CSV table of C-alpha atoms and ligand atoms in Angstrom, one decimal:
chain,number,residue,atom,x,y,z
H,1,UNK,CA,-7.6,-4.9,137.7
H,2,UNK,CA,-5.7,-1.7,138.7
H,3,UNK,CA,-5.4,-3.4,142.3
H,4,UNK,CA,-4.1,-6.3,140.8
H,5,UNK,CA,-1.7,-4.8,139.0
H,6,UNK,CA,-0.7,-3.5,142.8
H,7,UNK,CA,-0.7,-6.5,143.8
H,8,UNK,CA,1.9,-8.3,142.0
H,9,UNK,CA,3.9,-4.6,142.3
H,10,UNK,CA,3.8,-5.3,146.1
H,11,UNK,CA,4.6,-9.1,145.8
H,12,UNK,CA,8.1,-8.1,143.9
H,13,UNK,CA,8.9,-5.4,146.4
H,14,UNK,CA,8.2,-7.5,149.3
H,15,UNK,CA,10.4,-9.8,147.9
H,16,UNK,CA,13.6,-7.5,148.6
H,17,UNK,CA,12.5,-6.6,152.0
H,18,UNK,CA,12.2,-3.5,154.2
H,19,UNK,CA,9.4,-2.1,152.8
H,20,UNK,CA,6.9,-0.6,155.1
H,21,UNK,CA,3.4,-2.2,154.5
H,22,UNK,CA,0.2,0.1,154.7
H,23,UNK,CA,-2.4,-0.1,156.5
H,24,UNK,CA,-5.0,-2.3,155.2
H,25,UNK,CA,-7.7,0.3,154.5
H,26,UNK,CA,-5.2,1.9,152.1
H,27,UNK,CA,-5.3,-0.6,149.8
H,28,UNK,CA,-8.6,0.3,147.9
H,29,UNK,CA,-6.8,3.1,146.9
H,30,UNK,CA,-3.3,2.9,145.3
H,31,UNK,CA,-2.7,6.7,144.7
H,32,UNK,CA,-2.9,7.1,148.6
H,33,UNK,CA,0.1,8.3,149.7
H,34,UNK,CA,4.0,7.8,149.0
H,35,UNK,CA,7.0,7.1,151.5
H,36,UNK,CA,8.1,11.1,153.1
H,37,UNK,CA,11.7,11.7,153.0
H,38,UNK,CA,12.8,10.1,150.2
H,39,UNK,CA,12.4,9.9,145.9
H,40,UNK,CA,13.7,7.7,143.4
H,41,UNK,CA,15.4,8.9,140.7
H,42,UNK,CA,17.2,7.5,137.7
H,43,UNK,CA,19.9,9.6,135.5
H,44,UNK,CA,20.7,8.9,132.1
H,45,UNK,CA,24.1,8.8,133.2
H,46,UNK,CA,25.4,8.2,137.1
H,47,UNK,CA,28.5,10.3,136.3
H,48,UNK,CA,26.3,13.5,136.4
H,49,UNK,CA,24.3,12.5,139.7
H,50,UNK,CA,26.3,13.7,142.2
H,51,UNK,CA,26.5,17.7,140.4
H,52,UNK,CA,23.2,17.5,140.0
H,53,UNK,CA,21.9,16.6,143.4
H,54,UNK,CA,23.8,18.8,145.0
H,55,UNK,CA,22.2,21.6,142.5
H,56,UNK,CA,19.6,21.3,144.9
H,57,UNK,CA,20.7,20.4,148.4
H,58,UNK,CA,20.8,16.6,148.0
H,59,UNK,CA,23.7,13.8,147.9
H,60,UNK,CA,23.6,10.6,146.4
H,61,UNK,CA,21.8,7.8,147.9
H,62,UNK,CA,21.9,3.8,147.4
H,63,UNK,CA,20.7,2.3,144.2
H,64,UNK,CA,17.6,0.3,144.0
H,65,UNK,CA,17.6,-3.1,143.0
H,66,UNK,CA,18.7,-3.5,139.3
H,67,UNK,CA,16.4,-0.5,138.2
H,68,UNK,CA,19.7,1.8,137.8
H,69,UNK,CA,17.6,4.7,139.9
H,70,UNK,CA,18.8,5.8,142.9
H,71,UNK,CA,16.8,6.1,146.5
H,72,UNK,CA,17.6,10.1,147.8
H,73,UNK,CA,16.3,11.2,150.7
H,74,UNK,CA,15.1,14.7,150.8
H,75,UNK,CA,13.5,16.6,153.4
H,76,UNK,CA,9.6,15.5,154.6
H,77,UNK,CA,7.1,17.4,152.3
H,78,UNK,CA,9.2,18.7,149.7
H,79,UNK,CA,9.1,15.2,147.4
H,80,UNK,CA,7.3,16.6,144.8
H,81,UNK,CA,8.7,20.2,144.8
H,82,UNK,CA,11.9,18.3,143.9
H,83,UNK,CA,10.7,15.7,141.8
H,84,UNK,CA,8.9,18.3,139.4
H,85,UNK,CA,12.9,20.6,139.5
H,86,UNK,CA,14.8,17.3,138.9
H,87,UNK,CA,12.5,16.0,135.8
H,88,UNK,CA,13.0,19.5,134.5
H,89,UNK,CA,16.8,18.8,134.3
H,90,UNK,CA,18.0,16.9,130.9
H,91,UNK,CA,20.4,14.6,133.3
H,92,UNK,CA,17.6,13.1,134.7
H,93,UNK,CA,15.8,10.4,133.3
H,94,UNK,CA,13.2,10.5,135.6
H,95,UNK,CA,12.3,11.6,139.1
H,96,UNK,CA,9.4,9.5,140.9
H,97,UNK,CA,7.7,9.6,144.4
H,98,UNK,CA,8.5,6.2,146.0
H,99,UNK,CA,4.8,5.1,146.6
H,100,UNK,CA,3.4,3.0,149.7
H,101,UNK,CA,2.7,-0.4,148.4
H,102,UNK,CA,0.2,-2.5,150.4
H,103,UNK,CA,0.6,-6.7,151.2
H,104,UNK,CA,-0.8,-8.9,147.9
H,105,UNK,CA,-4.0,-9.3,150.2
H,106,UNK,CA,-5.2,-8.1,153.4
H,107,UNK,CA,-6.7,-11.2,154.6
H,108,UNK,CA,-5.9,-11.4,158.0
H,109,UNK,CA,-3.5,-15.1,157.9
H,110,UNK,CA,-2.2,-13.8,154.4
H,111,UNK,CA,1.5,-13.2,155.9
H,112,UNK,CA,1.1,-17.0,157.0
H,113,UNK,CA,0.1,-18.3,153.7
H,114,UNK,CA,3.5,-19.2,152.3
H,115,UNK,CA,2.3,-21.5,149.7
H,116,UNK,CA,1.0,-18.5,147.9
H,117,UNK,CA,3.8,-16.0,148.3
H,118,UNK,CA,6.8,-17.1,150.3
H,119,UNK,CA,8.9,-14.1,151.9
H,120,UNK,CA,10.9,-17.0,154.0
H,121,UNK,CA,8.7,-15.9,157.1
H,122,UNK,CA,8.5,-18.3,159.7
H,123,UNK,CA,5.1,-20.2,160.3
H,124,UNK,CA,2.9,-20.4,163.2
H,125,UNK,CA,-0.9,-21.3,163.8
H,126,UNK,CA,-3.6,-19.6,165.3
H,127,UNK,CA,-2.7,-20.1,168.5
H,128,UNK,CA,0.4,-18.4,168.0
H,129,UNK,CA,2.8,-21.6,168.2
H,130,UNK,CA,5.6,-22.0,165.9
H,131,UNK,CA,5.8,-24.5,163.7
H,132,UNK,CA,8.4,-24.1,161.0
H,133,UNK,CA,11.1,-21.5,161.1
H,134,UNK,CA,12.0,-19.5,158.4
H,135,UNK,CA,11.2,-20.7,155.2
H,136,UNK,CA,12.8,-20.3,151.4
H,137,UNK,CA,12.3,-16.9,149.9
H,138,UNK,CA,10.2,-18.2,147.0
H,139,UNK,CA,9.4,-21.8,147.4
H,140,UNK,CA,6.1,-21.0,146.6
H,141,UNK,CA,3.3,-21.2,143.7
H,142,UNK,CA,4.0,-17.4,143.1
H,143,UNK,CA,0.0,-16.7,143.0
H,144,UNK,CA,0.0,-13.5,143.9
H,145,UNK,CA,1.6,-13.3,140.5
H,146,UNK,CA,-0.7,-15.0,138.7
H,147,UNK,CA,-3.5,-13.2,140.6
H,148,UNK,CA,-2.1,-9.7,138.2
H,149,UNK,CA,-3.7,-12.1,135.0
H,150,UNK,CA,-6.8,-13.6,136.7
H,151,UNK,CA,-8.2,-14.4,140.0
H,152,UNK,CA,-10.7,-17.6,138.7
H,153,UNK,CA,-13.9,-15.6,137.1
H,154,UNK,CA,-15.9,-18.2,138.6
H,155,UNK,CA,-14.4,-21.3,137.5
H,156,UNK,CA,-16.2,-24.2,139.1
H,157,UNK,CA,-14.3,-26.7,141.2
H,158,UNK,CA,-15.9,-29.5,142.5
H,159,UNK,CA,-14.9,-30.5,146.1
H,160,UNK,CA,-15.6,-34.4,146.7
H,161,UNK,CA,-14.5,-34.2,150.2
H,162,UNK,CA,-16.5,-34.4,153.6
H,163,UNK,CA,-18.7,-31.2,152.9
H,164,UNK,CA,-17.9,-28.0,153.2
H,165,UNK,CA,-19.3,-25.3,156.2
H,166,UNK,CA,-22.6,-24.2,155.7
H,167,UNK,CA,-21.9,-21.0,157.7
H,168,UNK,CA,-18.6,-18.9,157.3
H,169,UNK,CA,-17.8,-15.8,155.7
H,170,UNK,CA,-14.5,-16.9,154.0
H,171,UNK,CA,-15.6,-20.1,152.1
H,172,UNK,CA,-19.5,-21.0,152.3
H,173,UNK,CA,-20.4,-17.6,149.4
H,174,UNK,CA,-18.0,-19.4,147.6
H,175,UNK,CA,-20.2,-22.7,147.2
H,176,UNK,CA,-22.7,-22.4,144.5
H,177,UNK,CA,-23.6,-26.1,144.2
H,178,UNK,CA,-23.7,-29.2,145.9
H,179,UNK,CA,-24.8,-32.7,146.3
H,180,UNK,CA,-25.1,-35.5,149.3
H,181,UNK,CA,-23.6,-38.9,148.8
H,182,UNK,CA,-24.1,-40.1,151.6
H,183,UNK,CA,-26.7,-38.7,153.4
H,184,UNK,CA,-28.2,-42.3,154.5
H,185,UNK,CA,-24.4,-42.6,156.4
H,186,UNK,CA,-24.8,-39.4,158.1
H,187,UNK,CA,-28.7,-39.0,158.3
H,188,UNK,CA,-28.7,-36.2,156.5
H,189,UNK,CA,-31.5,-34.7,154.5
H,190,UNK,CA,-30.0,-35.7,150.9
H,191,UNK,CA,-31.8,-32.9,148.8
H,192,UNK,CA,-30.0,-30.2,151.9
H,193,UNK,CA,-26.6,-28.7,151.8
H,194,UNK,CA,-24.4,-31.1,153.0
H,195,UNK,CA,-22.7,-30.0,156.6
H,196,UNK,CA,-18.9,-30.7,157.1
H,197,UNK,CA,-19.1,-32.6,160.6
H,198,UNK,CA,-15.6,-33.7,160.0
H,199,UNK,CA,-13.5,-30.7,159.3
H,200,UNK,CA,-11.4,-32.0,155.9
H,201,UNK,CA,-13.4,-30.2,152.8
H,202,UNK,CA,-14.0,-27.3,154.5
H,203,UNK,CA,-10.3,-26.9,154.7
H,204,UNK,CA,-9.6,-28.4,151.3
H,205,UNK,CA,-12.5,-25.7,149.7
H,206,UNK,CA,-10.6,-23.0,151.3
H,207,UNK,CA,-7.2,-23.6,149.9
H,208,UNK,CA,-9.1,-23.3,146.1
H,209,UNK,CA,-11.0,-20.1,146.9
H,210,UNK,CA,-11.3,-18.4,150.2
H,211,UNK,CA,-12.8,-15.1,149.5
H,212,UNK,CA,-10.1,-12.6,149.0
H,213,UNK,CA,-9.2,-9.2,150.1
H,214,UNK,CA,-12.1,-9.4,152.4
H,215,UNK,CA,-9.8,-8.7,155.6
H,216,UNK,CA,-10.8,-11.8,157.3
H,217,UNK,CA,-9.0,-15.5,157.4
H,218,UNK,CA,-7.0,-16.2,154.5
H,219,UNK,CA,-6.7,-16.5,150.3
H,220,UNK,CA,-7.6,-19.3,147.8
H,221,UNK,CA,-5.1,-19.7,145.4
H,222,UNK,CA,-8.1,-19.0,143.2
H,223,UNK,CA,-10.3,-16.5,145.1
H,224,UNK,CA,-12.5,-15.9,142.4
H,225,UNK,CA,-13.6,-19.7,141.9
H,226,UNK,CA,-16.9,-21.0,142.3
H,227,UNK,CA,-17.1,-24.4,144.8
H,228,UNK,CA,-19.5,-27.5,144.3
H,229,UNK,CA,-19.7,-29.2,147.8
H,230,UNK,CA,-20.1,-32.8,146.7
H,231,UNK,CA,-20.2,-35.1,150.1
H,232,UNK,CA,-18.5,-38.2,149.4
H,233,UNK,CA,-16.7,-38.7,152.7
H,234,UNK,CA,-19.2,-39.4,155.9
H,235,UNK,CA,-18.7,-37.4,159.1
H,236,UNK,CA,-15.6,-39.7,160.1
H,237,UNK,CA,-13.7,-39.5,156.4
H,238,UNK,CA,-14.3,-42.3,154.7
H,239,UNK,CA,-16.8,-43.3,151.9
H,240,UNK,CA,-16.5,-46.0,149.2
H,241,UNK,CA,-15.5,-45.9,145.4
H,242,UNK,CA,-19.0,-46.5,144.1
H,243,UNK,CA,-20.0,-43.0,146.4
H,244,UNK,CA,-16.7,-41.1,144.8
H,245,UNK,CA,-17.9,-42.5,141.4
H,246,UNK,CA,-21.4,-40.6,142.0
H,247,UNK,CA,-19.6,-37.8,142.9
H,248,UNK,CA,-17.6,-37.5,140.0
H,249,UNK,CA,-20.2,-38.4,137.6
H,250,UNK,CA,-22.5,-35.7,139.2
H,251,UNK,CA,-19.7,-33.3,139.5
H,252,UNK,CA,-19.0,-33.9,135.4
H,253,UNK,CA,-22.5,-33.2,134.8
H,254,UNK,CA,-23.0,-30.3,137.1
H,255,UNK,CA,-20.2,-27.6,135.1
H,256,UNK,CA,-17.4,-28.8,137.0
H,257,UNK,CA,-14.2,-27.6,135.4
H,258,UNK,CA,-11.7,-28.9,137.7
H,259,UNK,CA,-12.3,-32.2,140.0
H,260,UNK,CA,-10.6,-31.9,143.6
H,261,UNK,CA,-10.1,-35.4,145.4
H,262,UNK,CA,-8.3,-35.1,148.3
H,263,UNK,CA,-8.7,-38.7,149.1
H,264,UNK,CA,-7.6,-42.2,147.8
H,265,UNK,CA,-7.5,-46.3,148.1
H,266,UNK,CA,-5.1,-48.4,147.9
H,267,UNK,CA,-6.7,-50.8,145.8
H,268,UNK,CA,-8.1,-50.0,141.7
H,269,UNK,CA,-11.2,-50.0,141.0
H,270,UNK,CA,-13.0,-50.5,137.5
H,271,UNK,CA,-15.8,-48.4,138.4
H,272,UNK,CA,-13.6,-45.6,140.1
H,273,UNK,CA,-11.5,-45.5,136.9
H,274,UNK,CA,-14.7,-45.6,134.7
H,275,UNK,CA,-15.8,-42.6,136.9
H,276,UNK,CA,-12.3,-40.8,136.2
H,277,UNK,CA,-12.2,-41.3,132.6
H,278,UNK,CA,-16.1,-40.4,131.9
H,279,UNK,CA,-15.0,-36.9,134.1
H,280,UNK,CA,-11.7,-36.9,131.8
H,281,UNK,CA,-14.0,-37.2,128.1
H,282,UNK,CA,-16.8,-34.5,129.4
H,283,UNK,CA,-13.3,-32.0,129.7
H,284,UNK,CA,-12.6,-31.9,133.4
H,285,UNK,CA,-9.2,-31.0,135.1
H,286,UNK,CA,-9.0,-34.3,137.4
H,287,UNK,CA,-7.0,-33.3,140.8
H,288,UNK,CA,-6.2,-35.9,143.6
H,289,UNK,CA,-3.5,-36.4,146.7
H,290,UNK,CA,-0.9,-38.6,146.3
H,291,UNK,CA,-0.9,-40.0,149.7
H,292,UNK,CA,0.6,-39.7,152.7
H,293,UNK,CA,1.9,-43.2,153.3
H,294,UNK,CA,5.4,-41.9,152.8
H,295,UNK,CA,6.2,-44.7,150.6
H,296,UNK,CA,6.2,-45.2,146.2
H,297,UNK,CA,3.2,-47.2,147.1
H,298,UNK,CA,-0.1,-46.3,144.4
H,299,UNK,CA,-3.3,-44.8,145.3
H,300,UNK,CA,-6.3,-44.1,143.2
H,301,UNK,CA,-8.0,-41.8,141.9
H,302,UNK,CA,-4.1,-40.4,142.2
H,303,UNK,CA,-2.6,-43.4,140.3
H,304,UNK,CA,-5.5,-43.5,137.0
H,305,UNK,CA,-4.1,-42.0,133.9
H,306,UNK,CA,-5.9,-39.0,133.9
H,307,UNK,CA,-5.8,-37.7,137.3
H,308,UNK,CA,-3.0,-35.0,138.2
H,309,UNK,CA,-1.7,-36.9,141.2
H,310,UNK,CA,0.1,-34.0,143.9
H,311,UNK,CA,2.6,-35.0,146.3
H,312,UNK,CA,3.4,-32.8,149.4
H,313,UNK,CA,6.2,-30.3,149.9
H,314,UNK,CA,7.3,-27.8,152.9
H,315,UNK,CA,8.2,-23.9,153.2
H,316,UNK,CA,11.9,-25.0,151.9
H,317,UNK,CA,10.3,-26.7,149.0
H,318,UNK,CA,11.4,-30.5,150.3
H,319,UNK,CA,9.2,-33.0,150.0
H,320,UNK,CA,7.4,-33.9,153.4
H,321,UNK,CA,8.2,-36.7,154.8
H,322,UNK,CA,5.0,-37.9,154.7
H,323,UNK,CA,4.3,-37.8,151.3
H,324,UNK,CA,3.7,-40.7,149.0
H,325,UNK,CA,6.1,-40.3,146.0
H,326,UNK,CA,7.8,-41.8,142.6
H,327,UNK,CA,7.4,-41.5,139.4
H,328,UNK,CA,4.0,-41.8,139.1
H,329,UNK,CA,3.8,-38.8,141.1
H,330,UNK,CA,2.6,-36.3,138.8
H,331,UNK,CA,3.6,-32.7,140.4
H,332,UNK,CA,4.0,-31.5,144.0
H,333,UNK,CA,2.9,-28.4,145.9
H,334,UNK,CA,3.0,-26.9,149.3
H,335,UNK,CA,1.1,-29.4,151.9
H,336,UNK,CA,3.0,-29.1,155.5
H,337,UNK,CA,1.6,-26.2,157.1
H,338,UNK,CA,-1.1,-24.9,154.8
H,339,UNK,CA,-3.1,-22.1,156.3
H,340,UNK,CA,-6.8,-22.7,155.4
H,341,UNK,CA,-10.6,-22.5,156.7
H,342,UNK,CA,-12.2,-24.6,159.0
H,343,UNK,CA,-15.6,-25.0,160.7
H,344,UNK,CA,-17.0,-22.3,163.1
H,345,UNK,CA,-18.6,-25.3,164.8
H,346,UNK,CA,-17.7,-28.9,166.6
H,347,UNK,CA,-16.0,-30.7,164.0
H,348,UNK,CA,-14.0,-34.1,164.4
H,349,UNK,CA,-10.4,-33.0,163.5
H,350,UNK,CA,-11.0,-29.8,165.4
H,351,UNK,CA,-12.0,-31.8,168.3
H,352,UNK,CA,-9.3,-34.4,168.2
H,353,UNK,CA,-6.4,-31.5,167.9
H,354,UNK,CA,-7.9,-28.6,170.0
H,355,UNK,CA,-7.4,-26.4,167.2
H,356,UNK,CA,-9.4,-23.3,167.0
H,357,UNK,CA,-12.4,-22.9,165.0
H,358,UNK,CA,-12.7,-21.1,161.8
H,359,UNK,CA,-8.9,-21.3,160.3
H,360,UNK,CA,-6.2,-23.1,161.0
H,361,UNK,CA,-3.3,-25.0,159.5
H,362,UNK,CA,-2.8,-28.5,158.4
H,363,UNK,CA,-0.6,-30.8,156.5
H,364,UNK,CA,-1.0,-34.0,154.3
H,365,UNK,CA,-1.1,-34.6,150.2
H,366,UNK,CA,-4.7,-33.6,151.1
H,367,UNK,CA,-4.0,-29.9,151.2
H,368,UNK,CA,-1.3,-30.3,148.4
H,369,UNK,CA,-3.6,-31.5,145.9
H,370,UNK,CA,-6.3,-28.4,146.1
H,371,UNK,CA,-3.2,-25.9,145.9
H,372,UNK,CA,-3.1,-27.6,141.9
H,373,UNK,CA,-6.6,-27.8,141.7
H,374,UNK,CA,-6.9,-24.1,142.0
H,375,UNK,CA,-4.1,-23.4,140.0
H,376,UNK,CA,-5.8,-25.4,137.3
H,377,UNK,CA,-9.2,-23.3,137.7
H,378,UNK,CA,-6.6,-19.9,136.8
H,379,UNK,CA,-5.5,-21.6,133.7
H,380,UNK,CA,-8.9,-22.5,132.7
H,381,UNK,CA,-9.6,-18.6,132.3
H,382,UNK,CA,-6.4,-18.2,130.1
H,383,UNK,CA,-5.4,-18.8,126.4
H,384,UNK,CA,-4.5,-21.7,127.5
H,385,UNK,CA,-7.5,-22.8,129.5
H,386,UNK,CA,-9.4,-24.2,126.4
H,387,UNK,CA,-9.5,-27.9,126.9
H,388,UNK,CA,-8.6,-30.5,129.9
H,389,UNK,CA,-5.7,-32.0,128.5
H,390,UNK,CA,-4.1,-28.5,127.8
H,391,UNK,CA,-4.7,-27.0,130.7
H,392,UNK,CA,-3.0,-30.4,132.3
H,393,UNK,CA,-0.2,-30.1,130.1
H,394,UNK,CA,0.6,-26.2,130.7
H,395,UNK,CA,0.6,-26.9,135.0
H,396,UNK,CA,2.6,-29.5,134.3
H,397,UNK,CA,5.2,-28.5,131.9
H,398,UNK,CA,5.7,-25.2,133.9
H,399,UNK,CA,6.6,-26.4,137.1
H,400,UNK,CA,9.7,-25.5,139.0
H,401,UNK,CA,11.8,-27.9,138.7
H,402,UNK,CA,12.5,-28.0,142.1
H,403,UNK,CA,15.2,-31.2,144.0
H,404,UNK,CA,12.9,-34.6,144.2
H,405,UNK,CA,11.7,-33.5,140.0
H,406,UNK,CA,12.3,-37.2,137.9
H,407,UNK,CA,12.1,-39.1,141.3
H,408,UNK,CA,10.1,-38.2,143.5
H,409,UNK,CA,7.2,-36.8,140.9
H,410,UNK,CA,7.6,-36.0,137.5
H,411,UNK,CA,7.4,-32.8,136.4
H,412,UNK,CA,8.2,-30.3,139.8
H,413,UNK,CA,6.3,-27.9,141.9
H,414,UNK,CA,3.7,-25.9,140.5
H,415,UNK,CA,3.7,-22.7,139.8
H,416,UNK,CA,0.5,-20.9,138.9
H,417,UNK,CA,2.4,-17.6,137.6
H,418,UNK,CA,3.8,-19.7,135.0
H,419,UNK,CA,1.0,-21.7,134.4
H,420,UNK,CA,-1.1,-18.7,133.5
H,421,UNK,CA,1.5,-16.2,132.1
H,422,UNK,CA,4.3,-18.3,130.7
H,423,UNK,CA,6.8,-16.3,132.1
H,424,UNK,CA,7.3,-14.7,136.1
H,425,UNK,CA,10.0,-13.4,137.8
P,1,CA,CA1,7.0,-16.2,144.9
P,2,CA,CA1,-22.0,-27.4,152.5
P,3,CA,CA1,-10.3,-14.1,153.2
């Protein structure tokens, strides 16, 4: 919890810039070392600084934020010598060593993952090409916030997607269930874990709950959350509502707490709806994409009552182009560009794009909609988080308001600091 707390710390001094960010292996241990040359210090009244400072060698130095204390630079290796003689003098409020603050994670594509914490960096994927210059300083879900009250504590999200990697150090410990749908479609043994041939779930399951601070590849927005690999998509994508209503039943019955569907059809279905609503009375959070027809034209699961449907927005927190939206829209969150895991081996998307195996970025309403699921799965292990429509009704009625909110989708862009917190910076 302590390296939580450092966590958000970092976040919010990140967020003002030109800090100098450890060293990953000092991050296990926040007392490690503080910035030589300078001290912050805060008097009870600035008309006194200047005397005082110069009591011992020092001049006034630029204040620090809204805080009222001032940076001072002293000489290397004498920080605490002078912090110990300035807290003994009644002017000074306090005297403190400015600390080395380490990123919110050390995954290695953490810095790209700007739907968790955006510092308006500029986004590129693995192989180094850029695709979106800089973004908006906090158009983001402020996770790394809502990571200082609770990472997930094992929350189970179901992922009704193509499968999810079998091997793969970032997302497959994460996956303590599953169940085949289709294994007569993909001749696979039904009672196995069900391989992702296709490359979609494996990506979706990342974006809930990649392992965090584990140096490698990136962070869920709830890295502490269990995954139930439920294959309801066959190795090229596509499935049938009576397979996703399997799912979701199974899913229901198998401790599911949130319901990811990064999927849809244009055309309602009884039994699909059935399926949602039997999911909805056994308490589950129901999740889905809105589409990404780039039209107000309805999709289900998304479309249903109870299913959260999640349109897609960019680093500047527009809507993407892409992106189904309207009113029946439910909320949006960061899909263009969404750093996530994928396959170490052959899979279709991979193969189609030449991306690189094991992480990359994609875009659709498909990678928006597990963004809310996992933000759903934090609130579960809140105050809040006591039944399904609650925890609906505290994602939605904290989202940022953000321009498209009342049009486009109802109730804004999530924000999982709020969501589990009530208030955030
Ligand atoms: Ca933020
Ligand atoms: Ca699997
Ligand atoms: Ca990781």
């Amino acid at each position: 919890m302590k390296k939580l707390m450092m966590a958000s710390f970092a976040a919010a001094m990140m967020a003002f810039g030109g800090i100098t960010l450890a060293a990953p292996g000092n991050a296990a241990d926040p007392q490690s070392s503080h910035v030589a040359g300078q001290i912050m210090v805060k008097f009870h009244d600035d008309r006194a600084a200047s005397a005082v400072l110069r009591q011992h060698g020092l001049s006034e130095g630029p204040g620090i934020g809204g805080t009222g204390a001032q940076l001072i630079k002293v000489p290397a290796g004498k920080e605490f010598q002078l912090i110990e003689a300035l807290s003994r003098n009644p002017a000074v409020e306090y005297a403190e060593p400015d600390e080395v603050v380490t990123a919110a994670s050390d995954d290695q594509y953490f810095p790209q993952q700007y739907a968790l914490q955006n510092v308006g960096q500029s986004l590129t994927n693995t192989a180094g090409t850029l695709l979106a210059a800089n973004g908006t300083e906090d158009a983001d879900v402020d996770a790394v916030e809502a990571w200082g009250v609770t990472t997930g504590g094992g929350t189970k999200v179901a992922i009704l997607d193509t499968g999810v990697a079998n091997v793969h150090d970032d997302i497959a410990p994460q996956v303590v269930g599953y169940a085949n749908f289709v294994s007569a479609d993909t001749k696979e043994d039904p009672k196995a874990n069900p391989e992702d041939k296709y490359g979609h779930g494996t990506h979706v399951a990342g974006i809930v709950a990649a392992k965090f601070n584990n140096k490698i590849g990136v962070a869920g927005v709830c890295p502490d959350c269990s995954i139930l690999d439920v294959k309801v998509l066959n190795d090229t994508g596509s499935g049938s509502s009576s397979v996703i209503a399997n799912g979701i039943s199974w899913a229901a019955d198998n401790g599911a707490k949130v319901i990811n569907m990064s999927l849809g059809q244009r055309v309602s279905s009884r039994t699909l709806e059935a399926a949602v609503n039997y999911a909805w009375n056994k308490g589950v959070v129901i999740v889905a994409a809105a589409g990404n027809a780039g039209t107000q034209a309805k999709i289900y699961p998304g479309a249903y009552p109870n299913v959260i449907a999640v349109a897609a927005t960019d680093n500047k927190d527009n809507k993407a182009s892409f992106s189904t939206y309207g009113k029946w829209v439910d909320v949006a969150a960061p899909g263009v560009n969404v750093y996530s895991t994928f396959p170490n081996h052959e899979f279709v998307l991979g193969t189609q794009n030449g991306r690189s195996m094991g992480y990359d970025v994609a875009s659709g309403t498909s990678m928006a909609s597990p963004v809310v699921a996992g933000v759903a799965a934090l609130v579960w292990r809140t105050p809040a988080g006591t039944e399904n429509k609650l925890v609906r009704a505290r994602i939605e009625s904290t989202a940022d308001p953000i321009l498209g909110t009342g049009t486009d989708w109802a109730h804004g862009r999530v924000n999982a600091c709020k969501a589990v917190a009530g208030t955030c910076p």
